[in-house]
Tab-separated table of C-alpha atoms and ligand atoms in Angstrom:
chain	number	residue	atom	x	y	z
A	1	MET	CA	74.505	91.818	104.346
A	2	ASP	CA	75.226	93.493	101.060
A	3	ASN	CA	72.544	92.872	98.521
A	4	VAL	CA	72.918	89.879	96.398
A	5	THR	CA	72.775	91.768	93.146
A	6	ASP	CA	75.792	93.764	94.051
A	7	HIS	CA	77.810	90.574	94.644
A	8	HIS	CA	76.568	89.090	91.467
A	9	GLU	CA	77.498	92.130	89.264
A	10	ASN	CA	80.810	92.460	90.994
A	11	ARG	CA	81.581	88.823	90.289
A	12	LEU	CA	80.615	89.091	86.603
A	13	ASP	CA	82.676	92.257	86.173
A	14	ARG	CA	85.632	90.765	87.782
A	15	THR	CA	85.444	87.511	85.977
A	16	GLY	CA	84.936	89.156	82.670
A	17	ARG	CA	87.955	91.399	83.096
A	18	ARG	CA	90.136	88.456	84.082
A	19	ASP	CA	88.967	86.445	81.135
A	20	ASP	CA	89.548	89.358	78.685
A	21	ALA	CA	92.969	89.819	80.215
A	22	VAL	CA	94.065	86.150	79.978
A	23	ARG	CA	93.109	86.161	76.272
A	24	ALA	CA	94.766	89.451	75.536
A	25	ALA	CA	97.999	88.340	77.432
A	26	VAL	CA	98.214	85.381	75.025
A	27	GLU	CA	97.305	87.436	71.922
A	28	GLN	CA	99.794	90.187	72.776
A	29	GLY	CA	102.626	87.716	73.569
A	30	TRP	CA	103.014	88.485	77.293
A	31	LEU	CA	102.327	84.777	77.860
A	32	GLY	CA	103.551	82.106	75.394
A	33	PRO	CA	105.781	79.131	74.892
A	34	ASP	CA	108.921	81.046	75.880
A	35	THR	CA	107.308	82.966	78.760
A	36	PRO	CA	105.269	80.243	80.112
A	37	ILE	CA	104.089	81.948	83.417
A	38	VAL	CA	102.869	85.520	84.214
A	39	GLY	CA	101.274	87.333	87.109
A	40	LEU	CA	98.356	89.623	86.257
A	41	LEU	CA	96.991	92.385	88.355
A	42	ASP	CA	93.491	93.864	87.896
A	43	VAL	CA	94.155	97.715	88.332
A	44	THR	CA	90.328	98.406	88.069
A	45	GLY	CA	89.732	95.928	90.959
A	46	ILE	CA	92.492	97.252	93.118
A	47	ARG	CA	91.127	100.843	92.820
A	48	GLU	CA	87.668	99.591	93.621
A	49	SER	CA	88.845	97.709	96.857
A	50	ALA	CA	90.746	100.738	97.997
A	51	ALA	CA	87.535	102.958	97.352
A	52	GLU	CA	85.522	100.337	99.258
A	53	LEU	CA	87.879	100.462	102.224
A	54	ARG	CA	87.785	104.290	102.444
A	55	ALA	CA	83.997	104.461	102.125
A	56	ALA	CA	83.397	101.740	104.672
A	57	PHE	CA	85.215	103.635	107.474
A	58	ASP	CA	84.056	107.014	106.233
A	59	ALA	CA	80.560	105.758	106.788
A	60	VAL	CA	81.118	104.913	110.494
A	61	VAL	CA	83.550	107.466	111.941
A	62	ALA	CA	82.485	110.862	113.322
A	63	PRO	CA	83.069	113.676	110.814
A	64	GLY	CA	86.670	114.964	110.844
A	65	THR	CA	88.197	111.873	112.445
A	66	PRO	CA	91.701	111.354	111.119
A	67	VAL	CA	91.920	107.920	109.411
A	68	LEU	CA	94.952	106.362	107.880
A	69	HIS	CA	94.569	103.205	105.894
A	70	ALA	CA	98.075	101.812	105.802
A	71	PHE	CA	98.365	98.887	103.369
A	72	ALA	CA	100.480	95.958	104.862
A	73	VAL	CA	103.344	96.033	102.288
A	74	LYS	CA	104.153	92.321	103.066
A	75	ALA	CA	101.044	91.324	101.208
A	76	THR	CA	102.159	92.624	97.860
A	77	PRO	CA	105.649	94.122	97.973
A	78	LEU	CA	105.630	95.749	94.572
A	79	VAL	CA	106.552	99.453	94.130
A	80	PRO	CA	103.961	100.201	91.388
A	81	VAL	CA	101.195	98.618	93.564
A	82	LEU	CA	102.186	100.874	96.477
A	83	ARG	CA	102.150	103.957	94.119
A	84	LEU	CA	98.673	102.940	92.810
A	85	LEU	CA	97.325	102.571	96.368
A	86	ARG	CA	98.949	105.929	97.224
A	87	ASP	CA	97.036	107.407	94.309
A	88	GLU	CA	93.915	105.971	95.986
A	89	GLY	CA	94.703	107.624	99.374
A	90	ILE	CA	96.238	104.556	100.956
A	91	GLY	CA	99.493	104.562	103.041
A	92	ALA	CA	101.919	101.825	103.924
A	93	GLU	CA	102.493	99.480	106.956
A	94	VAL	CA	106.091	98.268	106.752
A	95	ALA	CA	107.855	95.653	108.784
A	96	SER	CA	111.499	95.502	107.507
A	97	PRO	CA	114.102	97.871	106.012
A	98	GLY	CA	113.249	96.364	102.687
A	99	GLU	CA	109.583	97.179	102.938
A	100	LEU	CA	110.410	100.693	104.152
A	101	ALA	CA	112.594	101.053	101.079
A	102	LEU	CA	109.875	99.942	98.859
A	103	ALA	CA	107.303	102.440	100.349
A	104	ARG	CA	109.889	105.289	100.025
A	105	ALA	CA	110.593	104.333	96.328
A	106	ALA	CA	106.732	104.441	95.816
A	107	GLY	CA	106.650	107.958	97.140
A	108	LEU	CA	104.900	107.213	100.376
A	109	SER	CA	105.384	110.107	102.816
A	110	PRO	CA	106.635	109.429	106.414
A	111	ALA	CA	103.221	110.757	107.621
A	112	ARG	CA	101.526	107.915	105.814
A	113	THR	CA	103.829	105.152	106.814
A	114	VAL	CA	103.701	102.937	109.918
A	115	LEU	CA	106.578	100.760	111.073
A	116	ASP	CA	105.688	97.401	112.978
A	117	SER	CA	107.826	94.436	113.198
A	118	PRO	CA	109.015	92.199	115.951
A	119	ALA	CA	112.765	92.510	115.409
A	120	LYS	CA	113.616	96.165	114.635
A	121	THR	CA	117.410	96.868	114.917
A	122	PRO	CA	118.726	100.097	116.683
A	123	ALA	CA	119.544	101.375	113.175
A	124	GLU	CA	115.954	100.741	111.873
A	125	LEU	CA	114.559	102.557	114.792
A	126	ARG	CA	116.954	105.437	114.471
A	127	GLU	CA	115.992	105.900	110.869
A	128	ALA	CA	112.230	105.672	111.470
A	129	LEU	CA	112.387	108.223	114.142
A	130	ALA	CA	114.587	110.528	112.100
A	131	LEU	CA	112.081	110.319	109.169
A	132	GLY	CA	109.164	110.864	111.472
A	133	ILE	CA	107.574	107.469	110.625
A	134	ALA	CA	105.029	106.074	113.145
A	135	VAL	CA	106.475	103.236	115.221
A	136	ASN	CA	104.733	100.609	117.194
A	137	ALA	CA	107.034	99.091	119.867
A	138	ASP	CA	106.615	95.422	120.118
A	139	ASN	CA	108.061	94.730	123.590
A	140	PRO	CA	109.570	96.260	126.664
A	141	GLN	CA	113.211	96.017	125.328
A	142	GLU	CA	112.321	97.804	122.145
A	143	LEU	CA	110.676	100.568	124.202
A	144	ASP	CA	113.984	100.859	126.085
A	145	ARG	CA	115.858	101.416	122.807
A	146	ILE	CA	113.235	104.058	121.719
A	147	ASP	CA	113.693	105.787	125.188
A	148	GLY	CA	117.413	106.086	124.411
A	149	LEU	CA	116.737	107.509	120.995
A	150	MET	CA	114.069	109.950	122.263
A	151	ARG	CA	116.648	111.303	124.758
A	152	SER	CA	119.225	112.019	122.094
A	153	ALA	CA	117.081	113.562	119.347
A	154	ILE	CA	113.741	115.124	118.740
A	155	SER	CA	111.362	113.088	116.664
A	156	ARG	CA	107.966	113.728	115.109
A	157	SER	CA	107.163	110.237	115.022
A	158	PRO	CA	103.917	109.046	116.641
A	159	ILE	CA	104.799	106.151	118.891
A	160	GLY	CA	102.627	103.430	120.201
A	161	ILE	CA	102.940	100.015	121.845
A	162	ARG	CA	101.599	96.771	120.304
A	163	VAL	CA	99.686	94.642	122.527
A	164	ASN	CA	98.386	91.135	122.059
A	165	PRO	CA	94.766	90.972	123.327
A	166	GLN	CA	95.114	87.097	123.700
A	167	VAL	CA	91.461	86.625	122.483
A	168	GLY	CA	92.529	83.394	120.704
A	169	GLY	CA	93.291	82.029	117.316
A	170	GLY	CA	91.368	81.389	114.210
A	171	SER	CA	91.382	78.234	111.850
A	172	ILE	CA	94.893	78.736	110.596
A	173	GLU	CA	97.581	78.630	113.435
A	174	ALA	CA	100.275	80.278	111.332
A	175	THR	CA	98.234	83.480	110.850
A	176	SER	CA	96.753	83.656	114.349
A	177	THR	CA	98.543	86.403	116.225
A	178	ALA	CA	96.390	86.784	119.311
A	179	THR	CA	96.890	83.319	120.889
A	180	ALA	CA	98.104	83.114	124.411
A	181	THR	CA	101.782	82.420	123.365
A	182	SER	CA	101.888	84.554	120.082
A	183	LYS	CA	105.400	86.154	119.536
A	184	PHE	CA	103.773	89.573	118.843
A	185	GLY	CA	103.280	92.515	120.993
A	186	VAL	CA	102.945	92.650	124.815
A	187	ALA	CA	100.754	89.790	126.026
A	188	LEU	CA	98.111	91.734	127.892
A	189	ARG	CA	96.582	88.972	129.985
A	190	ASP	CA	99.942	87.837	131.338
A	191	GLU	CA	100.499	88.636	135.037
A	192	GLY	CA	101.539	92.231	135.477
A	193	ALA	CA	101.468	93.028	131.781
A	194	ARG	CA	98.451	95.328	131.959
A	195	GLU	CA	99.942	97.423	134.867
A	196	TRP	CA	103.249	97.594	132.962
A	197	VAL	CA	101.586	99.077	129.923
A	198	VAL	CA	99.701	101.658	131.864
A	199	ARG	CA	102.898	102.702	133.702
A	200	ALA	CA	104.822	102.738	130.408
A	201	TYR	CA	102.318	105.421	129.102
A	202	ALA	CA	102.251	107.271	132.417
A	203	VAL	CA	106.019	108.005	132.268
A	204	ARG	CA	106.227	108.663	128.546
A	205	PRO	CA	103.989	111.592	127.431
A	206	TRP	CA	105.106	110.895	123.837
A	207	LEU	CA	103.451	107.531	123.824
A	208	THR	CA	100.309	108.407	121.979
A	209	ARG	CA	99.181	105.282	120.045
A	210	LEU	CA	98.042	101.928	120.847
A	211	HIS	CA	98.185	98.993	118.390
A	212	ALA	CA	96.986	95.401	117.854
A	213	HIS	CA	96.720	93.120	114.945
A	214	THR	CA	94.425	90.218	115.993
A	215	GLY	CA	95.292	88.003	113.129
A	216	SER	CA	95.131	87.290	109.344
A	217	GLN	CA	93.263	84.841	107.129
A	218	GLY	CA	91.044	82.438	109.181
A	219	ILE	CA	89.977	84.779	112.023
A	220	PRO	CA	86.197	85.355	112.253
A	221	LEU	CA	85.022	88.891	112.135
A	222	GLU	CA	83.681	88.607	115.733
A	223	LEU	CA	86.918	87.567	117.161
A	224	MET	CA	88.665	90.403	115.219
A	225	ALA	CA	86.150	92.886	116.763
A	226	GLN	CA	86.719	91.325	120.242
A	227	GLY	CA	90.457	92.016	119.912
A	228	THR	CA	89.666	95.650	118.853
A	229	ALA	CA	87.205	95.900	121.889
A	230	GLU	CA	90.046	94.851	124.163
A	231	LEU	CA	92.273	97.435	122.629
A	232	PHE	CA	89.808	100.127	123.007
A	233	ALA	CA	89.067	99.258	126.553
A	234	LEU	CA	92.852	99.500	127.341
A	235	ALA	CA	93.171	102.898	125.612
A	236	GLU	CA	90.184	104.161	127.618
A	237	GLU	CA	91.608	102.791	130.899
A	238	ILE	CA	95.028	104.437	130.261
A	239	ASN	CA	93.487	107.805	129.395
A	240	ARG	CA	91.277	107.631	132.467
A	241	ARG	CA	94.025	106.605	134.825
A	242	LEU	CA	96.412	109.235	133.510
A	243	GLY	CA	93.643	111.825	133.621
A	244	ARG	CA	94.465	113.032	130.171
A	245	PRO	CA	93.620	111.968	126.514
A	246	GLN	CA	97.234	110.879	125.901
A	247	ILE	CA	96.235	108.041	123.547
A	248	ASP	CA	94.906	109.963	120.542
A	249	THR	CA	95.139	107.278	117.941
A	250	ILE	CA	94.184	103.577	117.882
A	251	ASP	CA	95.720	101.208	115.278
A	252	ILE	CA	93.499	98.170	114.691
A	253	GLY	CA	95.684	96.321	112.294
A	254	GLY	CA	94.482	94.426	109.364
A	255	GLY	CA	93.331	90.874	108.870
A	256	LEU	CA	90.011	90.984	106.971
A	257	PRO	CA	89.678	87.440	105.647
A	258	VAL	CA	89.400	86.777	101.983
A	259	ASN	CA	86.939	84.401	100.262
A	260	PHE	CA	88.980	82.022	98.162
A	261	GLY	CA	85.857	80.056	97.045
A	262	SER	CA	84.309	82.365	94.432
A	263	ASP	CA	84.796	85.685	92.744
A	264	ALA	CA	82.604	87.415	95.308
A	265	THR	CA	84.109	89.754	97.810
A	266	THR	CA	82.953	88.545	101.086
A	267	PRO	CA	83.109	89.665	103.874
A	268	THR	CA	83.242	93.312	102.845
A	269	TYR	CA	84.940	96.143	104.461
A	270	ALA	CA	81.450	97.593	104.949
A	271	GLN	CA	80.452	94.555	106.912
A	272	TYR	CA	83.533	94.628	109.057
A	273	ALA	CA	83.051	98.311	109.755
A	274	ARG	CA	79.460	97.699	110.868
A	275	VAL	CA	80.559	94.763	113.098
A	276	LEU	CA	83.112	96.977	114.620
A	277	ARG	CA	80.694	99.852	115.213
A	278	GLU	CA	78.298	97.390	117.002
A	279	ALA	CA	81.034	95.888	119.214
A	280	VAL	CA	83.145	99.109	119.863
A	281	PRO	CA	80.882	102.146	119.271
A	282	GLY	CA	83.176	104.444	121.219
A	283	LEU	CA	85.981	103.806	118.767
A	284	PHE	CA	84.229	105.917	116.179
A	285	ASP	CA	82.927	108.825	118.359
A	286	GLY	CA	85.706	111.188	117.149
A	287	ARG	CA	87.971	111.072	120.202
A	288	TYR	CA	90.526	108.768	118.623
A	289	GLY	CA	92.184	108.820	115.213
A	290	LEU	CA	92.238	105.545	113.476
A	291	VAL	CA	94.855	103.545	111.671
A	292	THR	CA	94.026	100.331	109.723
A	293	GLU	CA	96.638	97.899	108.248
A	294	PHE	CA	94.786	95.637	105.675
A	295	GLY	CA	96.865	93.690	103.275
A	296	ARG	CA	95.334	90.479	101.835
A	297	SER	CA	91.839	91.954	101.485
A	298	LEU	CA	93.011	94.791	99.310
A	299	LEU	CA	94.927	92.799	96.754
A	300	ALA	CA	94.234	89.074	96.797
A	301	LYS	CA	91.229	88.968	94.612
A	302	HIS	CA	92.898	91.135	91.872
A	303	GLY	CA	95.841	88.952	91.056
A	304	THR	CA	96.036	85.843	88.810
A	305	VAL	CA	98.891	83.667	88.099
A	306	VAL	CA	98.571	82.227	84.444
A	307	ALA	CA	100.745	79.289	83.454
A	308	ARG	CA	101.087	77.148	80.354
A	309	VAL	CA	100.425	73.442	80.448
A	310	GLU	CA	103.879	72.107	79.139
A	311	TYR	CA	102.757	68.561	79.245
A	312	ALA	CA	99.558	66.597	79.924
A	313	LYS	CA	100.172	63.139	81.149
A	314	SER	CA	98.433	60.342	83.100
A	315	ALA	CA	99.687	58.465	86.161
A	316	GLY	CA	97.890	55.705	88.045
A	317	GLY	CA	94.831	56.493	86.005
A	318	ARG	CA	94.781	60.202	87.088
A	319	PRO	CA	95.357	63.037	84.493
A	320	VAL	CA	98.128	65.344	85.532
A	321	ALA	CA	98.767	68.670	83.921
A	322	VAL	CA	102.502	69.724	84.262
A	323	THR	CA	102.354	73.617	84.343
A	324	HIS	CA	104.894	76.220	85.102
A	325	ALA	CA	103.141	77.501	88.332
A	326	GLY	CA	103.955	75.550	91.540
A	327	VAL	CA	105.789	76.000	94.730
A	328	GLN	CA	107.770	79.013	93.496
A	329	VAL	CA	104.679	81.276	93.170
A	330	ALA	CA	102.275	79.398	95.586
A	331	THR	CA	104.414	78.292	98.432
A	332	ARG	CA	101.803	78.100	101.088
A	333	THR	CA	99.270	76.329	98.952
A	334	VAL	CA	101.867	73.684	97.972
A	335	TYR	CA	103.179	73.058	101.420
A	336	VAL	CA	99.904	73.476	103.402
A	337	PRO	CA	97.234	72.786	100.859
A	338	GLN	CA	94.477	72.151	103.445
A	339	SER	CA	94.752	75.662	104.796
A	340	TRP	CA	95.480	77.486	101.535
A	341	PRO	CA	93.343	75.962	98.728
A	342	LEU	CA	93.275	77.946	95.458
A	343	ARG	CA	90.689	77.999	92.785
A	344	ILE	CA	92.041	77.001	89.320
A	345	ALA	CA	90.565	78.225	86.036
A	346	ALA	CA	91.115	76.359	82.793
A	347	TYR	CA	91.887	78.312	79.627
A	348	ASP	CA	92.727	76.990	76.209
A	349	GLY	CA	95.798	77.532	74.129
A	350	LYS	CA	94.405	80.956	72.930
A	351	GLY	CA	93.530	82.091	76.474
A	352	ARG	CA	89.749	81.514	76.129
A	353	PRO	CA	87.899	79.902	79.041
A	354	LYS	CA	88.043	76.146	78.428
A	355	GLU	CA	84.739	74.272	77.895
A	356	GLY	CA	84.021	70.673	78.237
A	357	PRO	CA	83.124	67.956	80.834
A	358	GLU	CA	84.903	68.169	84.180
A	359	VAL	CA	87.501	65.662	84.751
A	360	VAL	CA	89.271	65.042	88.131
A	361	GLN	CA	92.911	65.830	87.641
A	362	ASP	CA	96.140	67.087	89.335
A	363	VAL	CA	97.458	70.534	88.414
A	364	ALA	CA	101.285	70.185	88.985
A	365	GLY	CA	104.033	72.703	89.140
A	366	PRO	CA	107.528	72.662	87.654
A	367	ALA	CA	109.528	71.895	90.748
A	368	CYS	CA	111.401	68.629	91.287
A	369	PHE	CA	109.448	67.298	94.175
A	370	ALA	CA	106.335	65.151	94.233
A	371	GLY	CA	104.297	67.506	96.429
A	372	ASP	CA	104.556	70.298	94.012
A	373	LEU	CA	100.817	70.607	93.075
A	374	LEU	CA	98.743	73.729	92.801
A	375	ALA	CA	95.681	71.554	93.051
A	376	GLU	CA	95.110	67.800	93.635
A	377	GLY	CA	92.198	65.731	92.391
A	378	ARG	CA	90.403	68.842	91.161
A	379	ALA	CA	87.414	68.632	88.779
A	380	LEU	CA	88.055	70.888	85.802
A	381	PRO	CA	87.663	70.765	82.023
A	382	LEU	CA	90.592	68.532	81.044
A	383	LEU	CA	93.871	70.470	80.731
A	384	GLU	CA	95.814	69.506	77.624
A	385	GLN	CA	99.158	70.433	76.290
A	386	GLY	CA	99.417	74.131	75.309
A	387	ASP	CA	96.323	75.113	77.493
A	388	HIS	CA	96.638	77.486	80.427
A	389	ALA	CA	96.017	77.032	84.116
A	390	ALA	CA	95.116	80.087	86.119
A	391	ALA	CA	95.562	80.235	89.911
A	392	LEU	CA	92.873	82.775	91.088
A	393	ASP	CA	92.939	85.124	94.034
A	394	THR	CA	96.840	85.258	94.138
A	395	GLY	CA	97.342	88.997	94.308
A	396	ALA	CA	98.486	88.847	97.913
A	397	TYR	CA	101.101	86.573	99.409
A	398	TYR	CA	101.624	84.612	96.174
A	399	PHE	CA	103.396	85.799	93.137
A	400	ALA	CA	105.061	88.676	94.868
A	401	HIS	CA	106.579	86.133	97.442
A	402	HIS	CA	108.796	84.034	95.199
A	403	TYR	CA	110.387	81.042	96.541
A	404	ALA	CA	113.570	80.180	94.758
A	405	TYR	CA	113.337	76.373	94.710
A	406	ASN	CA	114.946	74.782	91.642
A	407	SER	CA	116.327	78.338	90.767
A	408	LEU	CA	112.977	78.967	89.006
A	409	ALA	CA	112.869	82.444	87.658
A	410	ARG	CA	110.482	84.985	89.174
A	411	PRO	CA	107.718	85.611	86.701
A	412	GLY	CA	106.941	88.977	85.056
A	413	ILE	CA	103.992	90.816	86.622
A	414	TYR	CA	101.724	92.970	84.478
A	415	GLY	CA	98.905	95.203	85.437
A	416	PHE	CA	95.826	95.363	83.170
A	417	THR	CA	92.844	97.649	82.461
A	418	PRO	CA	90.322	97.685	79.782
A	419	ASP	CA	91.752	99.913	76.984
A	420	GLY	CA	88.438	101.789	76.269
A	421	ALA	CA	88.298	100.335	72.711
A	422	GLY	CA	87.202	96.803	73.551
A	423	GLY	CA	90.794	95.521	74.236
A	424	VAL	CA	93.010	95.281	77.209
A	425	ALA	CA	96.086	97.417	78.002
A	426	PHE	CA	99.013	96.039	79.994
A	427	ALA	CA	101.751	97.722	82.009
A	428	THR	CA	104.897	96.075	83.347
A	429	VAL	CA	104.937	96.023	87.085
A	430	ARG	CA	107.946	93.754	87.376
A	431	GLU	CA	110.139	92.275	84.651
A	432	PRO	CA	110.579	88.527	84.606
A	433	GLN	CA	113.789	87.585	86.275
A	434	SER	CA	116.648	86.841	83.783
A	435	LEU	CA	119.081	83.939	83.974
A	436	ASP	CA	122.022	86.399	84.579
A	437	GLU	CA	120.068	87.748	87.555
A	438	ILE	CA	119.666	84.200	88.942
A	439	VAL	CA	123.445	83.546	88.475
A	440	ALA	CA	124.294	86.983	90.180
A	441	GLU	CA	121.979	86.219	93.178
A	442	SER	CA	123.544	82.870	93.500
A	443	GLY	CA	127.118	83.872	94.036
A	444	GLY	CA	127.939	84.175	90.440
A	445	ALA	CA	130.597	86.920	91.229
A	446	HIS	CA	132.244	84.592	93.762
A	447	ALA	CA	132.622	81.436	91.596
A	448	SER	CA	136.070	80.586	92.824
A	449	ALA	CA	135.471	81.640	96.393
A	450	LEU	CA	135.504	78.189	97.959
A	451	THR	CA	138.132	76.557	95.779
A	452	THR	CA	140.686	79.417	96.626
A	453	LEU	CA	140.019	79.202	100.298
A	454	ARG	CA	142.672	76.562	101.198
A	455	THR	CA	142.838	74.797	104.528
A	456	PRO	CA	146.355	75.201	106.000
A	457	GLY	CA	148.600	72.200	105.568
A	458	ARG	CA	146.554	70.840	102.662
A	459	PRO	CA	147.751	71.045	99.101
B	1	PLP	C1	100.346	90.894	108.272
B	1	PLP	C2	99.994	92.088	109.018
B	1	PLP	C3	98.972	92.948	108.613
B	1	PLP	C4	98.146	92.587	107.393
B	1	PLP	O1	97.400	91.428	107.537
B	1	PLP	P1	96.364	91.006	106.364
B	1	PLP	O2	95.811	89.786	106.792
B	1	PLP	O3	97.121	90.846	105.066
B	1	PLP	O4	95.261	92.065	106.263
B	1	PLP	C5	98.649	94.025	109.286
B	1	PLP	N1	99.350	94.346	110.369
B	1	PLP	C6	100.362	93.562	110.921
B	1	PLP	C7	101.040	94.052	112.067
B	1	PLP	C8	100.734	92.448	110.210
B	1	PLP	O5	101.677	91.622	110.717
């Protein structure tokens, strides 16, 4: 375990930076009556997490081992975030043409980009191989397509196969990728699958990687390590049976869970690296290069959604704060609250932490359905009109994953750092979406498309 003082100081720094940023966002007018919701990103915190990730694996690998930490772009698909991570030595794991475009816009080189996804089209594969991006084939049909492309052109792309070690799920079904019937990868324990994989490598000398992602939020570290142990054992078996070290790189995926219960980072990358070294010592002895694909654990704790309380009311005796943050920025939390609870922090109208006795209340969003609640029956200082509610730990899979219910606008996102003079400096990461953009994305250019499409024989 990391020592308690570390956690404590970490928490205080992080909490203090966030409190300063919320107050400064109100003072500087980023957040106000006309812009009642913003996303804030703690640049200092993101850099710290990236450095912790690098240090954790540097501490366990043999000197000289090539290690690529590829950030899972789906966690926070924002170009300035990818550029910041690039600056910290972190690459990109992409899973769609859109994510690849974002990584390229951020300046990620093909050598630091990995393409995984269960539904790659021939065009996507062709582009990835032409660029020299690493590709993990999900299934035999995809490998067939890659065979065809490899026959017609020379590619520098390192290529691997994704396997599903089928070690089981965690506490959240939807993010468990290593169940018996998961849609991802080659299901390794199915009849004949292991033999098929070995044979696939035997006849393709250019297959040099092996990949698994054992799951995201809700998977215990021991289960993640077990998935990696299965992966390593397979790589060893293939190389042994082929009589050559053909697999030279193992991609262990991401999935480190995030603590949504406090400001502490737990578990840490260092803990996970130690669990892995215990469970799979051979993985780090220098014979294999390593790729990791962490997403949530790099960004979650560094993002905050802050929303104004538009109205404070009461229903059936329960206080309800009607805010501007709901299902559009916290979709999973609103639809599956028991799996994705979020901490809410109360700030006053000036953006200062709100004091006062805790009152059980609902924190509601702006969408027009009854279940649009960020938190239900939560004990907090009473939120009043003009106060602010902050949804914490929302830097990954939240405000960058807008859900267009009620045509609610995507909020602006701003990165912040201390300005060195006691204040806070902000930078725009993403502009708030304008009404013109909403109309354009909603068929505005085709307003008469349906009225001019006449059914024959009708007036
Ligand atoms: C989602 C995903 C990741 C990242 O998972 P996190 O839980 O965000 O770390 C990594 N690799 C693959 C293949 C994924 O699908």
